[in-house]
CSV table of C-alpha atoms and ligand atoms in Angstrom, one decimal:
chain,number,residue,atom,x,y,z
A,1,MET,CA,-31.4,23.9,-10.0
A,2,ARG,CA,-30.8,20.3,-10.7
A,3,GLN,CA,-31.7,18.1,-7.5
A,4,ILE,CA,-30.4,14.5,-6.8
A,5,LEU,CA,-31.5,12.5,-4.2
A,6,VAL,CA,-28.7,10.2,-2.8
A,7,THR,CA,-29.9,7.5,-0.7
A,8,GLY,CA,-27.4,6.0,1.5
A,9,GLY,CA,-25.3,9.1,1.1
A,10,ALA,CA,-23.7,8.9,4.5
A,11,GLY,CA,-22.2,5.4,3.8
A,12,PHE,CA,-18.6,4.7,2.5
A,13,ILE,CA,-19.4,5.0,-1.2
A,14,GLY,CA,-22.4,7.2,-1.1
A,15,SER,CA,-20.4,9.8,0.6
A,16,ASN,CA,-17.7,9.5,-1.8
A,17,PHE,CA,-20.4,9.8,-4.7
A,18,VAL,CA,-21.8,13.0,-3.0
A,19,HIS,CA,-18.2,14.9,-3.0
A,20,HIS,CA,-18.0,14.0,-6.5
A,21,LEU,CA,-21.2,15.3,-7.4
A,22,LEU,CA,-20.2,18.6,-5.7
A,23,GLN,CA,-17.1,18.6,-7.5
A,24,HIS,CA,-18.4,17.7,-11.0
A,25,THR,CA,-21.6,18.9,-11.5
A,26,ASP,CA,-23.7,22.0,-10.1
A,27,ALA,CA,-26.5,19.7,-8.6
A,28,SER,CA,-27.8,20.0,-5.0
A,29,VAL,CA,-28.0,17.0,-3.0
A,30,ILE,CA,-30.7,15.5,-0.7
A,31,VAL,CA,-29.0,12.6,1.2
A,32,LEU,CA,-31.7,10.3,2.5
A,33,ASP,CA,-29.9,8.0,5.2
A,34,LYS,CA,-31.1,5.9,8.2
A,35,LEU,CA,-27.7,6.6,9.9
A,36,THR,CA,-26.8,2.7,11.0
A,37,TYR,CA,-24.0,1.9,12.5
A,38,ALA,CA,-22.5,1.8,9.2
A,39,ALA,CA,-22.9,5.6,8.3
A,40,SER,CA,-20.3,8.0,8.8
A,41,ARG,CA,-21.6,11.8,9.3
A,42,ALA,CA,-18.0,12.8,9.4
A,43,ALA,CA,-17.7,11.8,5.5
A,44,LEU,CA,-20.1,14.5,5.0
A,45,GLU,CA,-18.7,17.3,7.7
A,46,GLU,CA,-16.8,19.5,5.2
A,47,VAL,CA,-19.8,19.8,2.5
A,48,PRO,CA,-21.6,23.1,1.8
A,49,ALA,CA,-24.8,23.5,3.7
A,50,ASP,CA,-26.5,25.5,0.7
A,51,ARG,CA,-26.0,22.5,-1.5
A,52,VAL,CA,-26.3,19.2,1.0
A,53,ARG,CA,-29.2,18.8,2.8
A,54,LEU,CA,-29.2,15.7,4.9
A,55,VAL,CA,-32.7,13.9,5.8
A,56,VAL,CA,-32.3,11.3,8.7
A,57,GLY,CA,-34.8,8.5,7.4
A,58,ASP,CA,-35.4,4.9,6.3
A,59,VAL,CA,-35.8,3.9,2.6
A,60,ALA,CA,-38.2,1.2,3.5
A,61,GLU,CA,-40.5,4.0,5.0
A,62,GLU,CA,-43.2,5.3,2.2
A,63,ALA,CA,-44.0,8.3,3.8
A,64,VAL,CA,-40.4,9.9,3.7
A,65,VAL,CA,-39.8,8.3,0.4
A,66,GLN,CA,-42.7,9.8,-1.5
A,67,GLY,CA,-42.5,12.7,0.4
A,68,LEU,CA,-38.6,13.6,-1.1
A,69,VAL,CA,-39.3,12.0,-4.6
A,70,ALA,CA,-42.5,14.2,-5.3
A,71,GLY,CA,-39.9,17.4,-4.9
A,72,LEU,CA,-38.0,16.1,-7.7
A,73,THR,CA,-39.8,18.0,-10.4
A,74,GLY,CA,-37.2,19.2,-12.5
A,75,PRO,CA,-36.2,17.8,-16.1
A,76,ASP,CA,-32.9,16.3,-14.8
A,77,ASP,CA,-33.6,15.4,-11.1
A,78,ALA,CA,-32.8,12.0,-10.5
A,79,VAL,CA,-32.3,9.4,-7.7
A,80,VAL,CA,-29.3,7.5,-7.1
A,81,HIS,CA,-29.9,4.2,-4.5
A,82,PHE,CA,-27.0,3.2,-2.5
A,83,ALA,CA,-29.0,2.5,0.7
A,84,ALA,CA,-28.2,-0.9,1.5
A,85,GLU,CA,-27.1,-3.3,4.5
A,86,SER,CA,-23.8,-3.9,2.8
A,87,HIS,CA,-21.7,-6.6,4.9
A,88,ASN,CA,-22.0,-10.3,4.1
A,89,ASP,CA,-21.0,-11.7,7.5
A,90,ASN,CA,-23.8,-9.7,9.4
A,91,SER,CA,-25.9,-11.0,6.7
A,92,LEU,CA,-25.1,-14.8,7.8
A,93,ARG,CA,-25.6,-13.7,11.7
A,94,ASP,CA,-28.9,-11.9,10.8
A,95,PRO,CA,-30.7,-11.7,7.3
A,96,SER,CA,-33.8,-9.7,8.6
A,97,PRO,CA,-32.4,-6.0,7.7
A,98,PHE,CA,-30.9,-6.9,4.6
A,99,VAL,CA,-34.4,-8.2,3.2
A,100,THR,CA,-36.2,-5.1,4.5
A,101,THR,CA,-33.4,-2.6,3.7
A,102,ASN,CA,-32.2,-4.0,0.1
A,103,ILE,CA,-35.5,-5.5,-1.2
A,104,VAL,CA,-38.5,-3.6,0.5
A,105,GLY,CA,-36.4,-0.3,0.5
A,106,THR,CA,-36.1,-0.7,-3.4
A,107,PHE,CA,-39.7,-1.6,-3.9
A,108,VAL,CA,-40.7,1.7,-1.8
A,109,LEU,CA,-38.4,3.8,-3.9
A,110,LEU,CA,-39.3,2.2,-7.3
A,111,GLU,CA,-43.2,2.7,-6.5
A,112,ALA,CA,-42.1,6.6,-5.6
A,113,VAL,CA,-40.1,7.2,-8.9
A,114,ARG,CA,-42.9,5.2,-10.9
A,115,ARG,CA,-45.4,7.5,-9.2
A,116,HIS,CA,-43.5,10.9,-9.9
A,117,ASP,CA,-41.7,9.8,-13.1
A,118,VAL,CA,-38.2,10.4,-11.8
A,119,ARG,CA,-34.9,8.8,-13.2
A,120,LEU,CA,-33.6,6.2,-11.1
A,121,HIS,CA,-29.9,4.7,-10.9
A,122,HIS,CA,-29.7,1.4,-8.8
A,123,ILE,CA,-26.3,0.5,-7.2
A,124,SER,CA,-25.8,-3.1,-7.3
A,125,THR,CA,-22.8,-5.4,-7.0
A,126,ASP,CA,-21.1,-7.9,-8.9
A,127,GLU,CA,-22.0,-10.7,-6.2
A,128,VAL,CA,-25.3,-11.2,-8.0
A,129,TYR,CA,-23.5,-13.4,-10.4
A,130,GLY,CA,-22.1,-15.8,-7.7
A,131,ASP,CA,-18.6,-16.8,-7.9
A,132,LEU,CA,-16.3,-17.9,-10.7
A,133,GLU,CA,-13.3,-20.6,-10.7
A,134,LEU,CA,-9.9,-19.1,-10.0
A,135,ASP,CA,-8.5,-20.1,-13.4
A,136,ASP,CA,-11.9,-19.2,-15.4
A,137,PRO,CA,-10.9,-17.3,-18.3
A,138,ALA,CA,-14.4,-15.5,-18.5
A,139,LYS,CA,-15.2,-12.7,-16.4
A,140,PHE,CA,-18.6,-11.5,-15.2
A,141,THR,CA,-20.5,-9.4,-18.3
A,142,GLU,CA,-23.8,-7.8,-18.1
A,143,SER,CA,-25.1,-11.3,-19.7
A,144,THR,CA,-23.9,-13.5,-17.0
A,145,ALA,CA,-26.7,-15.4,-15.2
A,146,TYR,CA,-27.7,-14.2,-11.7
A,147,ARG,CA,-26.6,-17.0,-9.1
A,148,PRO,CA,-26.2,-15.3,-5.8
A,149,SER,CA,-24.8,-17.2,-2.8
A,150,SER,CA,-25.3,-15.0,0.6
A,151,PRO,CA,-28.3,-13.7,2.1
A,152,TYR,CA,-26.7,-10.3,1.4
A,153,SER,CA,-26.0,-10.8,-2.8
A,154,ALA,CA,-29.6,-12.7,-2.7
A,155,THR,CA,-31.2,-9.6,-1.7
A,156,LYS,CA,-29.5,-7.4,-3.9
A,157,ALA,CA,-30.3,-9.7,-7.0
A,158,GLY,CA,-34.0,-9.4,-5.8
A,159,ALA,CA,-33.8,-5.8,-5.8
A,160,ASP,CA,-32.3,-5.7,-9.3
A,161,HIS,CA,-35.0,-7.9,-10.4
A,162,LEU,CA,-37.5,-5.4,-9.2
A,163,VAL,CA,-35.8,-2.7,-11.0
A,164,ARG,CA,-35.8,-4.3,-14.2
A,165,ALA,CA,-39.4,-5.3,-13.9
A,166,TRP,CA,-40.4,-1.9,-12.9
A,167,GLN,CA,-38.3,-0.7,-16.1
A,168,ARG,CA,-40.0,-2.9,-18.4
A,169,SER,CA,-43.7,-3.2,-17.0
A,170,PHE,CA,-44.0,0.0,-15.9
A,171,GLY,CA,-41.4,2.4,-18.0
A,172,VAL,CA,-39.7,3.5,-15.2
A,173,ARG,CA,-36.7,5.3,-16.3
A,174,ALA,CA,-34.0,3.1,-14.5
A,175,THR,CA,-30.4,2.2,-15.0
A,176,ILE,CA,-28.4,-0.3,-13.0
A,177,SER,CA,-24.5,-0.8,-12.2
A,178,ASN,CA,-22.9,-3.8,-10.7
A,179,CYS,CA,-19.3,-2.8,-9.3
A,180,SER,CA,-16.6,-5.1,-7.8
A,181,ASN,CA,-15.3,-4.6,-4.1
A,182,ASN,CA,-14.4,-1.0,-3.4
A,183,TYR,CA,-11.7,0.0,-1.1
A,184,GLY,CA,-10.5,3.8,-0.2
A,185,PRO,CA,-11.0,6.2,2.8
A,186,TRP,CA,-14.1,5.8,5.0
A,187,GLN,CA,-14.9,2.6,4.7
A,188,HIS,CA,-16.2,0.7,7.7
A,189,VAL,CA,-13.5,-0.9,10.0
A,190,GLU,CA,-15.7,-4.7,9.6
A,191,LYS,CA,-14.5,-4.8,5.8
A,192,PHE,CA,-11.6,-6.6,4.8
A,193,ILE,CA,-8.9,-3.9,3.8
A,194,PRO,CA,-9.9,-1.6,6.6
A,195,ARG,CA,-10.0,-4.3,9.2
A,196,GLN,CA,-6.4,-5.9,8.1
A,197,ILE,CA,-4.9,-2.1,7.8
A,198,THR,CA,-6.3,-1.1,11.4
A,199,ASN,CA,-5.0,-4.5,12.9
A,200,VAL,CA,-1.4,-4.1,11.4
A,201,LEU,CA,-1.7,-0.2,12.6
A,202,ARG,CA,-2.5,-1.5,16.1
A,203,GLY,CA,0.1,-3.9,16.2
A,204,ASP,CA,-2.1,-7.0,15.6
A,205,ARG,CA,-2.3,-9.5,13.1
A,206,PRO,CA,-4.3,-9.4,9.8
A,207,LYS,CA,-7.1,-12.4,9.8
A,208,VAL,CA,-7.6,-14.0,6.7
A,209,TYR,CA,-10.7,-16.5,6.1
A,210,GLY,CA,-9.4,-20.0,5.0
A,211,ALA,CA,-6.3,-19.8,3.3
A,212,GLY,CA,-6.8,-16.6,1.7
A,213,ALA,CA,-7.1,-17.9,-1.9
A,214,ASN,CA,-10.2,-16.2,-2.4
A,215,VAL,CA,-10.0,-13.4,-5.4
A,216,ARG,CA,-11.6,-10.0,-5.2
A,217,ASP,CA,-11.5,-7.4,-8.2
A,218,TRP,CA,-10.5,-4.3,-6.3
A,219,ILE,CA,-11.8,-0.8,-7.4
A,220,HIS,CA,-10.9,2.6,-5.9
A,221,THR,CA,-14.3,4.1,-4.7
A,222,GLY,CA,-13.6,7.2,-6.6
A,223,ASP,CA,-13.8,5.3,-9.6
A,224,HIS,CA,-17.0,3.6,-8.8
A,225,SER,CA,-18.1,7.4,-8.4
A,226,SER,CA,-17.0,8.6,-11.7
A,227,ALA,CA,-18.6,5.5,-13.4
A,228,VAL,CA,-22.1,6.1,-11.7
A,229,LEU,CA,-22.1,9.8,-12.6
A,230,ALA,CA,-21.2,8.5,-16.3
A,231,ILE,CA,-24.0,6.4,-16.3
A,232,LEU,CA,-26.4,8.9,-14.8
A,233,GLU,CA,-25.6,11.4,-17.4
A,234,HIS,CA,-25.3,9.4,-20.4
A,235,GLY,CA,-26.3,5.4,-19.9
A,236,THR,CA,-28.8,4.0,-21.9
A,237,ILE,CA,-32.3,3.6,-19.8
A,238,GLY,CA,-33.1,0.1,-19.0
A,239,ALA,CA,-29.2,-1.1,-19.5
A,240,THR,CA,-26.9,-2.4,-17.0
A,241,TYR,CA,-23.5,-1.6,-16.8
A,242,LEU,CA,-20.9,-3.6,-15.0
A,243,ILE,CA,-18.0,-1.4,-13.1
A,244,GLY,CA,-14.6,-2.6,-12.4
A,245,ALA,CA,-10.9,-1.5,-13.0
A,246,ASP,CA,-8.8,-4.8,-13.6
A,247,GLY,CA,-7.8,-5.3,-10.0
A,248,GLU,CA,-7.9,-8.7,-9.3
A,249,ARG,CA,-5.7,-10.0,-6.1
A,250,SER,CA,-5.9,-13.0,-3.8
A,251,ASN,CA,-6.7,-11.9,-0.1
A,252,LEU,CA,-3.4,-13.0,0.8
A,253,GLU,CA,-1.5,-10.9,-1.7
A,254,VAL,CA,-3.5,-8.0,-0.4
A,255,VAL,CA,-2.6,-8.5,3.3
A,256,ARG,CA,1.2,-9.2,2.4
A,257,ALA,CA,0.8,-5.8,0.7
A,258,ILE,CA,-0.2,-4.2,3.6
A,259,LEU,CA,2.4,-5.7,6.1
A,260,ARG,CA,5.0,-4.7,3.4
A,261,LEU,CA,3.8,-1.1,3.4
A,262,ARG,CA,4.1,-1.0,7.3
A,263,ASP,CA,7.7,-2.9,7.1
A,264,ARG,CA,6.2,-5.9,8.9
A,265,SER,CA,6.8,-9.4,8.2
A,266,GLU,CA,4.8,-11.0,5.4
A,267,ASP,CA,4.4,-13.9,7.6
A,268,GLU,CA,2.6,-12.4,10.2
A,269,ILE,CA,-0.7,-13.6,9.6
A,270,ASP,CA,-3.7,-15.3,11.7
A,271,PHE,CA,-5.8,-17.7,9.1
A,272,VAL,CA,-9.1,-17.8,10.9
A,273,THR,CA,-12.6,-19.7,10.4
A,274,ASP,CA,-13.5,-19.6,6.9
A,275,ARG,CA,-16.9,-17.7,6.1
A,276,ALA,CA,-19.8,-20.0,5.2
A,277,GLY,CA,-20.8,-20.3,1.7
A,278,HIS,CA,-17.3,-18.2,1.1
A,279,ASP,CA,-17.4,-16.9,-2.8
A,280,LEU,CA,-14.4,-17.8,-4.3
A,281,ARG,CA,-13.6,-15.1,-7.2
A,282,TYR,CA,-15.2,-12.3,-8.6
A,283,ALA,CA,-13.7,-10.8,-11.8
A,284,ILE,CA,-15.3,-7.7,-14.1
A,285,ASP,CA,-15.2,-7.2,-17.6
A,286,ALA,CA,-16.4,-3.8,-18.1
A,287,THR,CA,-16.0,-3.4,-21.6
A,288,ARG,CA,-19.3,-1.8,-22.2
A,289,LEU,CA,-18.9,1.0,-19.6
A,290,ARG,CA,-15.3,1.7,-21.3
A,291,THR,CA,-16.6,1.6,-24.9
A,292,GLU,CA,-20.1,3.1,-24.9
A,293,LEU,CA,-19.5,5.6,-22.4
A,294,GLY,CA,-15.9,5.9,-22.6
A,295,TRP,CA,-15.3,5.9,-18.8
A,296,GLU,CA,-11.6,4.8,-17.5
A,297,PRO,CA,-10.4,4.7,-14.1
A,298,ALA,CA,-8.5,7.6,-12.5
A,299,TYR,CA,-6.9,5.1,-9.9
A,300,PRO,CA,-5.7,2.2,-12.1
A,301,ASP,CA,-2.9,1.2,-10.1
A,302,PHE,CA,-4.1,-0.9,-7.1
A,303,ASP,CA,-0.7,-1.0,-5.0
A,304,ALA,CA,-0.6,2.9,-5.3
A,305,GLY,CA,-4.4,3.2,-4.2
A,306,LEU,CA,-3.4,0.9,-1.4
A,307,ALA,CA,-0.7,2.6,-0.2
A,308,ASP,CA,-2.9,6.0,-0.2
A,309,THR,CA,-5.6,4.1,1.8
A,310,VAL,CA,-3.3,2.8,4.3
A,311,ARG,CA,-1.5,6.2,4.9
A,312,TRP,CA,-5.4,7.5,5.5
A,313,TYR,CA,-6.3,5.3,8.0
A,314,ALA,CA,-3.0,5.9,9.8
A,315,GLU,CA,-4.0,9.5,9.9
A,316,HIS,CA,-7.7,8.9,10.7
A,317,GLU,CA,-7.7,6.7,13.9
A,318,GLY,CA,-9.9,9.1,15.7
A,319,TRP,CA,-12.7,8.2,13.2
A,320,TRP,CA,-12.2,4.4,13.1
A,321,GLY,CA,-10.8,3.9,16.7
A,322,PRO,CA,-14.3,4.1,18.3
A,323,ALA,CA,-15.7,0.9,16.3
A,324,LYS,CA,-12.8,-0.9,16.2
A,325,ASP,CA,-12.8,-2.9,19.5
A,326,GLY,CA,-16.5,-3.7,19.0
A,327,VAL,CA,-15.9,-5.0,15.6
A,328,GLU,CA,-12.9,-7.3,16.9
A,329,SER,CA,-14.8,-9.0,19.7
A,330,ALA,CA,-18.0,-9.8,17.4
A,331,TYR,CA,-15.2,-11.6,15.0
A,332,ALA,CA,-13.6,-13.3,17.7
A,333,ALA,CA,-16.5,-14.6,19.0
A,334,ARG,CA,-17.1,-16.4,15.8
A,335,GLY,CA,-13.5,-17.4,15.7
A,336,GLN,CA,-12.6,-14.7,12.9
B,1,LIG,P1,-22.2,1.2,3.6
B,1,LIG,O1,-22.6,0.0,4.8
B,1,LIG,O2,-21.0,1.6,4.0
B,1,LIG,O3,-23.6,2.3,3.7
B,1,LIG,C1,-24.6,2.0,3.4
B,1,LIG,C2,-25.4,3.4,3.8
B,1,LIG,O4,-26.8,3.2,3.6
B,1,LIG,C3,-25.1,3.7,5.4
B,1,LIG,O5,-24.6,5.2,5.5
B,1,LIG,C4,-26.6,3.6,5.9
B,1,LIG,O6,-26.8,4.4,7.1
B,1,LIG,C5,-27.4,3.7,4.9
B,1,LIG,N1,-28.7,2.8,5.4
B,1,LIG,C6,-28.6,1.3,5.5
B,1,LIG,N2,-29.9,0.7,5.9
B,1,LIG,C7,-30.8,2.3,5.5
B,1,LIG,C8,-32.0,2.4,5.5
B,1,LIG,N3,-33.0,1.3,5.5
B,1,LIG,N4,-32.4,3.4,5.0
B,1,LIG,C9,-31.9,4.7,4.3
B,1,LIG,N5,-30.4,4.3,4.6
B,1,LIG,C10,-29.9,3.2,4.9
B,1,LIG,O7,-22.1,0.5,2.4
B,1,LIG,P2,-21.6,0.9,0.9
B,1,LIG,O8,-20.1,-0.1,1.1
B,1,LIG,O9,-21.3,2.2,0.9
B,1,LIG,O10,-22.3,0.3,-0.1
B,1,LIG,C11,-23.1,1.1,-1.2
B,1,LIG,C12,-24.0,0.5,-1.9
B,1,LIG,O11,-23.0,-0.1,-2.8
B,1,LIG,C13,-24.8,-0.8,-1.7
B,1,LIG,O12,-25.7,-0.8,-2.4
B,1,LIG,C14,-23.8,-1.8,-1.8
B,1,LIG,O13,-24.4,-3.0,-2.1
B,1,LIG,C15,-23.1,-1.3,-3.2
B,1,LIG,N6,-21.6,-1.9,-3.4
B,1,LIG,C16,-20.9,-2.0,-2.3
B,1,LIG,C17,-19.4,-2.3,-2.7
B,1,LIG,C18,-18.5,-2.3,-1.8
B,1,LIG,O14,-17.3,-3.0,-2.2
B,1,LIG,N7,-18.5,-1.7,-0.6
B,1,LIG,C19,-19.4,-2.9,-4.3
B,1,LIG,C20,-20.4,-3.1,-5.1
B,1,LIG,C21,-21.8,-2.4,-4.8
B,2,LIG,O1,-11.4,-10.1,8.2
B,2,LIG,C1,-11.7,-10.8,7.1
B,2,LIG,N1,-10.9,-11.6,6.6
B,2,LIG,C2,-11.0,-12.1,5.3
B,2,LIG,O2,-10.3,-12.9,4.9
B,2,LIG,C3,-12.9,-10.2,6.0
B,2,LIG,C4,-13.6,-9.1,7.0
B,2,LIG,C5,-13.0,-10.7,5.2
B,2,LIG,N2,-12.0,-11.6,4.6
B,2,LIG,C6,-12.5,-12.1,3.2
B,2,LIG,C7,-13.7,-12.3,2.9
B,2,LIG,C8,-13.5,-11.9,1.1
B,2,LIG,O3,-13.1,-13.1,0.4
B,2,LIG,O4,-12.0,-10.7,2.2
B,2,LIG,C9,-12.6,-10.8,0.8
B,2,LIG,C10,-13.7,-9.4,1.2
B,2,LIG,O5,-14.4,-9.6,2.0
B,2,LIG,P1,-15.5,-8.1,2.5
B,2,LIG,O6,-14.7,-6.9,2.6
B,2,LIG,O7,-16.4,-8.6,3.3
B,2,LIG,O8,-16.1,-8.0,0.9
B,2,LIG,P2,-17.0,-9.0,0.2
B,2,LIG,O9,-17.4,-10.0,0.8
B,2,LIG,O10,-16.2,-9.5,-0.9
B,2,LIG,O11,-18.2,-7.9,-0.5
B,2,LIG,C11,-17.6,-6.7,-0.6
B,2,LIG,O12,-17.6,-6.4,-2.1
B,2,LIG,C12,-19.0,-6.5,-2.7
B,2,LIG,C13,-18.9,-5.7,-0.1
B,2,LIG,O13,-18.8,-5.6,1.3
B,2,LIG,C14,-20.1,-5.6,-0.3
B,2,LIG,O14,-20.8,-4.7,-0.3
B,2,LIG,C15,-20.1,-5.5,-2.1
B,2,LIG,O15,-21.4,-5.8,-2.7
């Protein structure tokens, strides 16, 4: 049976991809995850034990990674690499785990797939391209120059460079995707949309950095997963694909939509200390993905996807509740 190793498969997007693989392929899945604070075993609770195996371990640990990759001996076996430290604000407080997991972890994985000649798909982010002006007519494309702003995005950029070098110099069979901001079920309450939804659900006010003018290009995590599978199956080795679903919204527009969905006044917003180095705008041109691979989003309507997501958080307080107070007190200590 075909085997796919999914690093970071207990996280927000990785777990969604595991479910997507189970629904759309016959593959058996090995999840390698360190189970950091960001992981969620609950997101994998309902997967069949005969198709998914969870290995708790560190992607930066050579012995673990070499052992797992050595077992991928089938012609269509592959690694999909989601594992990362993923939150910008945390990278401003302590960049160290970002360097270890995002750069060293990717290096360790590359050495393993090189040694065992295994296909790799590497998950990256649009943040490697820096930011755009609000009125810039151009969006990010596969040829946009790298210009990362934060320790998080710099480590993701570093990892992308390693993947490209290992592909070119050693012939590693790799592809890369750079996706825009994801939203949907199982996203940690530290992130923007879950933080604001759960504040509103608790009767608190959304906390918006600066004036809320920053723009993000939102995509449902299910659409990220379908794009990754399309690239894994049909992408050109050595190529990069940008993933996005034309979902640009300012942060203020997003929190107002959340307040409206819960029948609260759109003015009930706290404007808090801005993020250092805060990127102004991201926007993705996904033409290559759409034309070359025929990919289309299943959730093209952000407002409908947001309403579903608000409902999901309303029904899952038992999951996000225990993390909420700790996250809020850490933000409050920074004036956010
Ligand atoms: P997440 O923080 O929710 O999940 C990351 C997962 O990786 C967790 O399960 C964690 O336990 C695991 N992990 C962390 N360090 C590890 C290590 N050293 N070894 C093994 N596992 C480790 O992140 P996410 O939002 O699901 O992001 C997944 C990937 O997608 C990341 O590579 C991120 O850069 C990328 N990405 C995220 C977004 C987004 O909007 N969230 C957008 C584009 C790209
Ligand atoms: O409380 C908040 N208030 C606020 O205004 C938080 C947590 C965030 N923000 C702003 C900052 C950003 O402009 O909202 C926007 C989104 O913030 P995050 O959810 O932290 O996402 P971002 O920094 O854009 O990065 C996300 O998308 C790209 C993911 O966390 C990354 O992993 C991914 O690579």
